[in-house]
C-alpha positions as semicolon CSV with decimal commas, in nm:
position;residue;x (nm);y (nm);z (nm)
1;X;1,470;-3,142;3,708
2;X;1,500;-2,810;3,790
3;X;1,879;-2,756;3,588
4;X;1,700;-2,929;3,317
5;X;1,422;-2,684;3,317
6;X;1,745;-2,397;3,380
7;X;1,910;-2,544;3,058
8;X;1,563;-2,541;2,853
9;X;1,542;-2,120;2,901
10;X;1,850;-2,067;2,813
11;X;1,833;-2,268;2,520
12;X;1,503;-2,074;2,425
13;X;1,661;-1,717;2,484
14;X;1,957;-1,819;2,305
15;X;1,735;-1,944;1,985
16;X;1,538;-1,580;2,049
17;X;1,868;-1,401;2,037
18;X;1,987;-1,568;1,730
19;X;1,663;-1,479;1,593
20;X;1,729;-1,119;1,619
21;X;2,062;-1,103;1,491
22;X;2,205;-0,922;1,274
23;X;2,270;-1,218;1,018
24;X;1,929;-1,349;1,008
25;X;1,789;-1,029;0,970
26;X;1,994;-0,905;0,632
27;X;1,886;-1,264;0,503
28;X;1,514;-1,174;0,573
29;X;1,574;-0,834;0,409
30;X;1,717;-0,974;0,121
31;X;1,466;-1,232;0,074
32;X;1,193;-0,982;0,072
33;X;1,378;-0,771;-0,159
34;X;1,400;-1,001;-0,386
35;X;1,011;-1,040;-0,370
36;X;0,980;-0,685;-0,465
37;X;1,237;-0,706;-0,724
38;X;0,982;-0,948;-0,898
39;X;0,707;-0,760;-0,880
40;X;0,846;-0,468;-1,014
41;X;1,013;-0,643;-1,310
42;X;0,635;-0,711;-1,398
43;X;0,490;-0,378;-1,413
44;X;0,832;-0,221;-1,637
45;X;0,610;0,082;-1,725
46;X;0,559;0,249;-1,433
47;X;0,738;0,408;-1,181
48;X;0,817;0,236;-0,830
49;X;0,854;0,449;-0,487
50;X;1,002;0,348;-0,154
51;X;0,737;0,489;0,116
52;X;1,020;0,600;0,419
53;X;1,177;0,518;0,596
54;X;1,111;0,113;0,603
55;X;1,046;0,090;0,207
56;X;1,358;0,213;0,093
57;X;1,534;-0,113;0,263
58;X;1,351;-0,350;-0,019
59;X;1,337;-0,121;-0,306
60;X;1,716;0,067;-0,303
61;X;1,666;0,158;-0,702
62;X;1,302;0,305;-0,672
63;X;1,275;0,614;-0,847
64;X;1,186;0,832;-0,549
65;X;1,014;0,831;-0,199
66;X;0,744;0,914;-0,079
67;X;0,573;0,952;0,289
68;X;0,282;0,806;0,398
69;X;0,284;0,720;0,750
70;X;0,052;0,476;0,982
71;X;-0,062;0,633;1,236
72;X;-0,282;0,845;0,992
73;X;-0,466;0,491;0,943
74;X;-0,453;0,396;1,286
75;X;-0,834;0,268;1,437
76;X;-0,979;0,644;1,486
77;X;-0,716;0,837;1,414
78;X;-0,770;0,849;1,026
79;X;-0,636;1,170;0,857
80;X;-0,524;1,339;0,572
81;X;-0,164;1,496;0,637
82;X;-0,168;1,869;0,467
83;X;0,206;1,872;0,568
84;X;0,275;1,518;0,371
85;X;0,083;1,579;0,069
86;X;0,268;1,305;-0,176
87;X;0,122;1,499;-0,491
88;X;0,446;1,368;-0,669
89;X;0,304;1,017;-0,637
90;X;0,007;1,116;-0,807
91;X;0,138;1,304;-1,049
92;X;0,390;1,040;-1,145
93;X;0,109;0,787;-1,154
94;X;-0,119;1,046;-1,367
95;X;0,138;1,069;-1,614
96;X;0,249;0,704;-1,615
97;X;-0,088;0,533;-1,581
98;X;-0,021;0,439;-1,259
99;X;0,262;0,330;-1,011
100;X;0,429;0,067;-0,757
101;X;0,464;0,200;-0,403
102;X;0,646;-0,025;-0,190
103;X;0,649;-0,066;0,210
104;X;0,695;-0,329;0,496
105;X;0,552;-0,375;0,819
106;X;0,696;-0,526;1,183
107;X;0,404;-0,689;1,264
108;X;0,420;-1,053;1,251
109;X;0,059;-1,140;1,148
110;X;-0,010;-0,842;0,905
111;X;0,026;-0,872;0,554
112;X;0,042;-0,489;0,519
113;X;0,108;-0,167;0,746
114;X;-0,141;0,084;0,826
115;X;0,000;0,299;0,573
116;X;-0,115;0,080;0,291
117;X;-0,462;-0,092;0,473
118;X;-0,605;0,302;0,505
119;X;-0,384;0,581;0,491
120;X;-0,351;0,609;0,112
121;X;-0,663;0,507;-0,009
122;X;-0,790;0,765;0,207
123;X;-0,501;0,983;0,033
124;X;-0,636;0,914;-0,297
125;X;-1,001;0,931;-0,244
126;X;-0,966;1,268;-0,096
127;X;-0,735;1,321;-0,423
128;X;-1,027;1,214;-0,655
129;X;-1,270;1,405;-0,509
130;X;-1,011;1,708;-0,498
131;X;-0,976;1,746;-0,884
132;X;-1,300;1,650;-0,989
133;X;-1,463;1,989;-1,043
134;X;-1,128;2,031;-1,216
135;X;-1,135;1,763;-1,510
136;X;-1,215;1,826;-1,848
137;X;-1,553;1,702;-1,979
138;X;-1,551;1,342;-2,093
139;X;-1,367;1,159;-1,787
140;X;-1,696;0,946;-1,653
141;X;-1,869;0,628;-1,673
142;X;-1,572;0,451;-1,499
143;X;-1,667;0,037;-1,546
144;X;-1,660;-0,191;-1,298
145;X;-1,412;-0,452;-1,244
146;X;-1,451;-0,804;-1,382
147;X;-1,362;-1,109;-1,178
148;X;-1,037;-1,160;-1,405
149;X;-0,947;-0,792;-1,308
150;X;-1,068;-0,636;-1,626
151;X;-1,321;-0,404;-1,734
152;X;-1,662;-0,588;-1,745
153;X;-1,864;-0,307;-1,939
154;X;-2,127;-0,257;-1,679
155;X;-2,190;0,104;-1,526
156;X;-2,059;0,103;-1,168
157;X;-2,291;0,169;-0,950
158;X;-2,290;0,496;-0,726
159;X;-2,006;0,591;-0,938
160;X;-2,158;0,692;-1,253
161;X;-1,922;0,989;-1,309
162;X;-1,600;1,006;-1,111
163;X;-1,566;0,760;-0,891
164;X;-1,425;0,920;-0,589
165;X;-1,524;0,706;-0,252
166;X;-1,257;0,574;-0,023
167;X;-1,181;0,227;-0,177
168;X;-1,056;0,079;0,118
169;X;-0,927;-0,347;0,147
170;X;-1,244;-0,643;0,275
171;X;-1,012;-0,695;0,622
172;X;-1,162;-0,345;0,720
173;X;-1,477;-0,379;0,827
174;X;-1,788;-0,204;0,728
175;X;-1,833;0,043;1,036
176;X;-1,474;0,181;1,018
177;X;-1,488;0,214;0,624
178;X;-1,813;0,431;0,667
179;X;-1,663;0,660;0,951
180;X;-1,355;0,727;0,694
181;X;-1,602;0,767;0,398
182;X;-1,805;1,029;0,623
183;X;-1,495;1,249;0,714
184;X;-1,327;1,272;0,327
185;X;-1,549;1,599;0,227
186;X;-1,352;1,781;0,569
187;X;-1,029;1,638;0,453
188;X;-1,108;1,822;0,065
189;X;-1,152;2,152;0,256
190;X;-0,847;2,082;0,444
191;X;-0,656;2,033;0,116
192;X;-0,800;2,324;-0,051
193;X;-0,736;2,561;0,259
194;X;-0,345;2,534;0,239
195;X;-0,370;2,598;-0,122
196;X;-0,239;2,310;-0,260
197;X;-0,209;2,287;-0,634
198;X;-0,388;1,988;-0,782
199;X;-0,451;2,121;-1,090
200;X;-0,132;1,965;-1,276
201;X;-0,317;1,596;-1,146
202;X;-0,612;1,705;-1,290
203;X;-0,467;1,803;-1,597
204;X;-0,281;1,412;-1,655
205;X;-0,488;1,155;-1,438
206;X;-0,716;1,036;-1,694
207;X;-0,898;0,751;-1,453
208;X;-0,926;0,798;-1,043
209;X;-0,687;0,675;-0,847
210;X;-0,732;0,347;-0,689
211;X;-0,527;0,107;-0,463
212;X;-0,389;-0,257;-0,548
213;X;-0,244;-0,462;-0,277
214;X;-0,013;-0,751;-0,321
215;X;0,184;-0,932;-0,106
216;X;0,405;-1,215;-0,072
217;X;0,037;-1,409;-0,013
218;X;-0,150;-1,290;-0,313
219;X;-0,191;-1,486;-0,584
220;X;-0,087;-1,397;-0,930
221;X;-0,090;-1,557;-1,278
222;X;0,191;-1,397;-1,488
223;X;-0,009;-1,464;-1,817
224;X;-0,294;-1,324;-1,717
225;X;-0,148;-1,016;-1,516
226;X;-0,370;-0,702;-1,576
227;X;-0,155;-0,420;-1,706
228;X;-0,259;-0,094;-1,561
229;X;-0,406;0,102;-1,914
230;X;-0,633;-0,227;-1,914
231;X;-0,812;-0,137;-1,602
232;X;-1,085;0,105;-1,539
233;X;-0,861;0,332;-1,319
234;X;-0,518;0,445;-1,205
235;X;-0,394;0,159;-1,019
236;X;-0,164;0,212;-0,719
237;X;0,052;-0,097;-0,681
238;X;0,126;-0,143;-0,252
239;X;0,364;-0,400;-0,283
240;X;0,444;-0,542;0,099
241;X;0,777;-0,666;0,109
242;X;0,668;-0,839;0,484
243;X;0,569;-1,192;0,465
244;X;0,335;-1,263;0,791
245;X;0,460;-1,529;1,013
246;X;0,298;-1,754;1,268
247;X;0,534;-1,649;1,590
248;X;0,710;-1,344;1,685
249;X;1,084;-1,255;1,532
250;X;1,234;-1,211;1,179
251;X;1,279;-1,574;0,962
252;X;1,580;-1,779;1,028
253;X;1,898;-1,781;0,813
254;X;1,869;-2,142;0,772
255;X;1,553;-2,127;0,582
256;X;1,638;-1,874;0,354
């Protein structure tokens, strides 16, 4: 009983090793590439970014980089990075009408990584409210969202102008999101104390900046796929290339 029990272990630490190896990993990698690849061939318009160091594994042809790390969206530890201001991004997206930033996470129950769940909507609410007093008259009355992801006509409400509030995904609960929404005015000043230059945003970004996040879970009808100059702001695509899994370790080879 006891060899049998022996023989069981290593069995399960050999399946555990082979789990980890090199070969099944590339095949997971490649798999989620592909994912990515997808979603990018939908949105041809826009441009596509690999958020370092992980996203650049899944998107090798994205246009450029960017940097938005987790730990700024870790659970009370939320902050705007003056040192990693991204203002590329949002110019890019300004220009283009909005863009596809793509990243990956270790976890194996998340969908997305920190970076995407709260770091840059916070990013691009404190954005929003940054060039506001900047915009030319006429940029307002931003509608609200339809259930088919299209404008619906009505007036959103609490947004009636510029709709700058931290826009954050429903798996954050309510308490959290209002502690972030209460700190973005001291992130503004931060931003305007280094002496940043938003003014070029301001100048293109015609709707506020707003995150999208899709996954290898969400569900998407090609045919009725919202375009980004459809919607009622500047979309910013966060395309996970992780799929979440229901144990520990990277996907097998076998089931590739």
């Amino acid at each position: 009983m006891r060899e049998n029990m022996q023989s069981i272990y290593k069995l399960t630490r050999q399946i555990k090793r082979e789990d980890v190896g090199m070969y099944n990993c590339l095949c997971s990698i490649a798999d989620d590439a592909d994912f990515v690849h997808e979603i990018c061939r939908l949105y041809p318009g826009i441009p596509v970014f690999a958020n370092l160091r992980c996203g650049l594994w899944y998107a090798p042809h994205a246009q450029d980089t960017c940097y938005f790390k987790s730990t700024d969206g870790h659970n009370g530890n939320w902050s705007f990075s003056c040192t990693r201001l991204n203002l590329h991004v949002a110019l890019r997206a300004a220009e283009c009408g909005g863009c596809i930033i793509v990243d990956a996470t270790r976890s194996s129950t998340k969908r997305f990584p920190d970076s995407f769940s709260k770091t840059i909507p916070i990013w691009a609410a404190v954005l929003n409210r940054a060039v506001h007093p900047l915009l030319p008259e006429g940029r307002s009355e931003n509608p609200t969202v339809g259930p088919d992801g299209r404008p619906d006509g009505r007036p959103d409400a609490g947004a009636t102008q510029w709709d700058s509030r931290v826009r954050l995904p429903v798996w954050v609960g309510e308490s959290e999101q209002q502690k972030i929404e209460a700190r973005v005015d001291q992130w503004v000043e931060s931003l305007q104390s280094v002496g940043a230059d938003v003014s070029s945003v301001a100048r293109h970004l015609k709707k506020p900046l707003r995150c999208m996040w899709i996954s290898q879970q969400t569900a998407m009808w090609v045919n009725r796929l919202c375009q980004p100059d459809s919607l009622p702001f500047t979309p910013l695509l966060l395309v996970s290339a992780s799929a979440p899994l229901q144990s520990h370790g990277p996907r097998r080879g076998q089931s590739q």
